[in-house]
């Protein structure tokens, strides 16, 4: 899979989703894809485009919170 951002050291993936991900067929694919990535040991975090554009401090805080709780591998 191609992901938006990946930190291999802690196996964390960050996905930034646009409105196309709101379509039902894309939701199903995203769910399947995320399950596959998680079964490979990755933690997947999703943000909407608007969150990144309008509330970047929240996005950064959430990434840091989750990232610091993932043990290095």
GROMACS .gro file of N, CA and C in nm:
model
  219
    1UNK      N    1   0.083  -0.119   0.000
    1UNK     CA    2   0.000   0.000   0.000
    1UNK      C    3   0.087   0.125   0.000
    2UNK      N    4   0.034   0.229  -0.058
    2UNK     CA    5   0.099   0.361  -0.050
    2UNK      C    6   0.025   0.439   0.056
    3UNK      N    7   0.098   0.491   0.154
    3UNK     CA    8   0.038   0.568   0.263
    3UNK      C    9   0.087   0.712   0.253
    4UNK      N   10   0.019   0.801   0.325
    4UNK     CA   11   0.059   0.941   0.320
    4UNK      C   12   0.189   0.965   0.395
    5UNK      N   13   0.197   0.918   0.519
    5UNK     CA   14   0.318   0.934   0.600
    5UNK      C   15   0.339   0.808   0.681
    6UNK      N   16   0.467   0.772   0.700
    6UNK     CA   17   0.498   0.652   0.776
    6UNK      C   18   0.625   0.674   0.857
    7UNK      N   19   0.619   0.637   0.984
    7UNK     CA   20   0.738   0.634   1.068
    7UNK      C   21   0.768   0.486   1.094
    8UNK      N   22   0.863   0.434   1.021
    8UNK     CA   23   0.894   0.292   1.029
    8UNK      C   24   0.949   0.253   1.166
    9UNK      N   25   1.020   0.344   1.232
    9UNK     CA   26   1.081   0.314   1.361
    9UNK      C   27   0.978   0.269   1.464
   10UNK      N   28   0.862   0.334   1.465
   10UNK     CA   29   0.758   0.294   1.560
   10UNK      C   30   0.636   0.234   1.490
   11UNK      N   31   0.647   0.216   1.360
   11UNK     CA   32   0.541   0.155   1.278
   11UNK      C   33   0.408   0.231   1.292
   12UNK      N   34   0.417   0.362   1.269
   12UNK     CA   35   0.300   0.448   1.274
   12UNK      C   36   0.275   0.506   1.136
   13UNK      N   37   0.150   0.497   1.091
   13UNK     CA   38   0.109   0.551   0.962
   13UNK      C   39   0.008   0.662   0.987
   14UNK      N   40   0.025   0.773   0.915
   14UNK     CA   41  -0.068   0.885   0.923
   14UNK      C   42  -0.132   0.901   0.786
   15UNK      N   43  -0.264   0.899   0.785
   15UNK     CA   44  -0.340   0.917   0.662
   15UNK      C   45  -0.417   1.048   0.670
   16UNK      N   46  -0.414   1.125   0.563
   16UNK     CA   47  -0.489   1.249   0.551
   16UNK      C   48  -0.596   1.226   0.446
   17UNK      N   49  -0.723   1.227   0.490
   17UNK     CA   50  -0.834   1.189   0.403
   17UNK      C   51  -0.912   1.309   0.353
   18UNK      N   52  -0.929   1.315   0.222
   18UNK     CA   53  -1.016   1.413   0.160
   18UNK      C   54  -1.159   1.363   0.154
   19UNK      N   55  -1.246   1.441   0.096
   19UNK     CA   56  -1.388   1.407   0.093
   19UNK      C   57  -1.418   1.280   0.014
   20UNK      N   58  -1.330   1.239  -0.075
   20UNK     CA   59  -1.352   1.116  -0.152
   20UNK      C   60  -1.361   0.994  -0.059
   21UNK      N   61  -1.300   1.005   0.058
   21UNK     CA   62  -1.303   0.894   0.153
   21UNK      C   63  -1.438   0.882   0.223
   22UNK      N   64  -1.528   0.978   0.199
   22UNK     CA   65  -1.663   0.971   0.256
   22UNK      C   66  -1.756   0.882   0.174
   23UNK      N   67  -1.717   0.848   0.051
   23UNK     CA   68  -1.799   0.760  -0.032
   23UNK      C   69  -1.798   0.619   0.027
   24UNK      N   70  -1.912   0.554   0.022
   24UNK     CA   71  -1.928   0.423   0.088
   24UNK      C   72  -1.825   0.320   0.039
   25UNK      N   73  -1.802   0.312  -0.093
   25UNK     CA   74  -1.706   0.213  -0.142
   25UNK      C   75  -1.564   0.243  -0.095
   26UNK      N   76  -1.533   0.371  -0.078
   26UNK     CA   77  -1.400   0.407  -0.027
   26UNK      C   78  -1.388   0.379   0.122
   27UNK      N   79  -1.497   0.399   0.195
   27UNK     CA   80  -1.496   0.366   0.339
   27UNK      C   81  -1.467   0.218   0.359
   28UNK      N   82  -1.531   0.135   0.279
   28UNK     CA   83  -1.509  -0.009   0.290
   28UNK      C   84  -1.365  -0.046   0.257
   29UNK      N   85  -1.311   0.013   0.150
   29UNK     CA   86  -1.172  -0.015   0.112
   29UNK      C   87  -1.076   0.035   0.220
   30UNK      N   88  -1.100   0.156   0.272
   30UNK     CA   89  -1.014   0.211   0.377
   30UNK      C   90  -1.014   0.122   0.500
   31UNK      N   91  -1.131   0.071   0.536
   31UNK     CA   92  -1.141  -0.017   0.653
   31UNK      C   93  -1.060  -0.145   0.630
   32UNK      N   94  -1.076  -0.205   0.514
   32UNK     CA   95  -1.000  -0.327   0.481
   32UNK      C   96  -0.850  -0.299   0.482
   33UNK      N   97  -0.811  -0.191   0.417
   33UNK     CA   98  -0.670  -0.155   0.407
   33UNK      C   99  -0.611  -0.129   0.546
   34UNK      N  100  -0.685  -0.056   0.630
   34UNK     CA  101  -0.637  -0.028   0.765
   34UNK      C  102  -0.621  -0.156   0.845
   35UNK      N  103  -0.715  -0.248   0.833
   35UNK     CA  104  -0.704  -0.376   0.902
   35UNK      C  105  -0.580  -0.452   0.856
   36UNK      N  106  -0.552  -0.449   0.728
   36UNK     CA  107  -0.432  -0.515   0.675
   36UNK      C  108  -0.304  -0.453   0.733
   37UNK      N  109  -0.299  -0.321   0.735
   37UNK     CA  110  -0.181  -0.251   0.788
   37UNK      C  111  -0.165  -0.277   0.937
   38UNK      N  112  -0.276  -0.276   1.010
   38UNK     CA  113  -0.269  -0.304   1.154
   38UNK      C  114  -0.228  -0.448   1.181
   39UNK      N  115  -0.271  -0.540   1.097
   39UNK     CA  116  -0.230  -0.679   1.116
   39UNK      C  117  -0.081  -0.698   1.088
   40UNK      N  118  -0.023  -0.604   1.015
   40UNK     CA  119   0.122  -0.605   0.990
   40UNK      C  120   0.198  -0.532   1.101
   41UNK      N  121   0.125  -0.487   1.205
   41UNK     CA  122   0.191  -0.426   1.320
   41UNK      C  123   0.192  -0.274   1.321
   42UNK      N  124   0.125  -0.211   1.226
   42UNK     CA  125   0.124  -0.064   1.220
   42UNK      C  126   0.007  -0.006   1.300
   43UNK      N  127   0.030   0.110   1.357
   43UNK     CA  128  -0.076   0.192   1.414
   43UNK      C  129  -0.113   0.293   1.307
   44UNK      N  130  -0.241   0.302   1.274
   44UNK     CA  131  -0.287   0.392   1.169
   44UNK      C  132  -0.369   0.504   1.232
   45UNK      N  133  -0.331   0.628   1.201
   45UNK     CA  134  -0.403   0.746   1.248
   45UNK      C  135  -0.460   0.816   1.126
   46UNK      N  136  -0.587   0.854   1.134
   46UNK     CA  137  -0.652   0.923   1.021
   46UNK      C  138  -0.697   1.062   1.064
   47UNK      N  139  -0.675   1.155   0.972
   47UNK     CA  140  -0.723   1.292   0.989
   47UNK      C  141  -0.793   1.333   0.861
   48UNK      N  142  -0.891   1.420   0.875
   48UNK     CA  143  -0.956   1.481   0.759
   48UNK      C  144  -0.870   1.598   0.711
   49UNK      N  145  -0.878   1.626   0.582
   49UNK     CA  146  -0.806   1.741   0.527
   49UNK      C  147  -0.834   1.868   0.608
   50UNK      N  148  -0.962   1.891   0.640
   50UNK     CA  149  -0.999   2.012   0.713
   50UNK      C  150  -0.932   2.020   0.850
   51UNK      N  151  -0.915   1.906   0.916
   51UNK     CA  152  -0.846   1.907   1.045
   51UNK      C  153  -0.703   1.957   1.029
   52UNK      N  154  -0.637   1.910   0.926
   52UNK     CA  155  -0.498   1.949   0.902
   52UNK      C  156  -0.490   2.097   0.865
   53UNK      N  157  -0.583   2.142   0.782
   53UNK     CA  158  -0.580   2.280   0.735
   53UNK      C  159  -0.628   2.380   0.839
   54UNK      N  160  -0.724   2.341   0.923
   54UNK     CA  161  -0.786   2.437   1.014
   54UNK      C  162  -0.749   2.419   1.161
   55UNK      N  163  -0.690   2.304   1.195
   55UNK     CA  164  -0.659   2.280   1.335
   55UNK      C  165  -0.531   2.197   1.347
   56UNK      N  166  -0.426   2.247   1.287
   56UNK     CA  167  -0.299   2.172   1.284
   56UNK      C  168  -0.244   2.146   1.423
   57UNK      N  169  -0.270   2.235   1.518
   57UNK     CA  170  -0.218   2.213   1.654
   57UNK      C  171  -0.281   2.087   1.715
   58UNK      N  172  -0.411   2.065   1.690
   58UNK     CA  173  -0.477   1.942   1.736
   58UNK      C  174  -0.413   1.820   1.671
   59UNK      N  175  -0.389   1.827   1.540
   59UNK     CA  176  -0.331   1.715   1.466
   59UNK      C  177  -0.193   1.681   1.521
   60UNK      N  178  -0.111   1.781   1.540
   60UNK     CA  179   0.024   1.758   1.593
   60UNK      C  180   0.018   1.699   1.733
   61UNK      N  181  -0.071   1.755   1.817
   61UNK     CA  182  -0.086   1.704   1.954
   61UNK      C  183  -0.127   1.558   1.953
   62UNK      N  184  -0.223   1.521   1.869
   62UNK     CA  185  -0.272   1.384   1.861
   62UNK      C  186  -0.161   1.289   1.812
   63UNK      N  187  -0.086   1.331   1.711
   63UNK     CA  188   0.025   1.249   1.661
   63UNK      C  189   0.127   1.226   1.771
   64UNK      N  190   0.161   1.331   1.845
   64UNK     CA  191   0.259   1.318   1.953
   64UNK      C  192   0.208   1.227   2.063
   65UNK      N  193   0.081   1.244   2.102
   65UNK     CA  194   0.023   1.158   2.207
   65UNK      C  195   0.028   1.011   2.168
   66UNK      N  196  -0.018   0.983   2.049
   66UNK     CA  197  -0.021   0.843   2.004
   66UNK      C  198   0.120   0.791   1.982
   67UNK      N  199   0.204   0.872   1.919
   67UNK     CA  200   0.340   0.830   1.888
   67UNK      C  201   0.423   0.798   2.010
   68UNK      N  202   0.405   0.875   2.119
   68UNK     CA  203   0.485   0.849   2.238
   68UNK      C  204   0.438   0.725   2.314
   69UNK      N  205   0.319   0.676   2.282
   69UNK     CA  206   0.269   0.556   2.349
   69UNK      C  207   0.294   0.428   2.268
   70UNK      N  208   0.358   0.442   2.153
   70UNK     CA  209   0.393   0.325   2.072
   70UNK      C  210   0.538   0.289   2.103
   71UNK      N  211   0.562   0.167   2.150
   71UNK     CA  212   0.701   0.130   2.180
   71UNK      C  213   0.785   0.120   2.051
   72UNK      N  214   0.911   0.164   2.059
   72UNK     CA  215   1.001   0.149   1.945
   72UNK      C  216   1.023   0.002   1.916
   73UNK      N  217   1.041  -0.027   1.789
   73UNK     CA  218   1.058  -0.168   1.750
   73UNK      C  219   1.192  -0.190   1.690
   0.00000   0.00000   0.00000
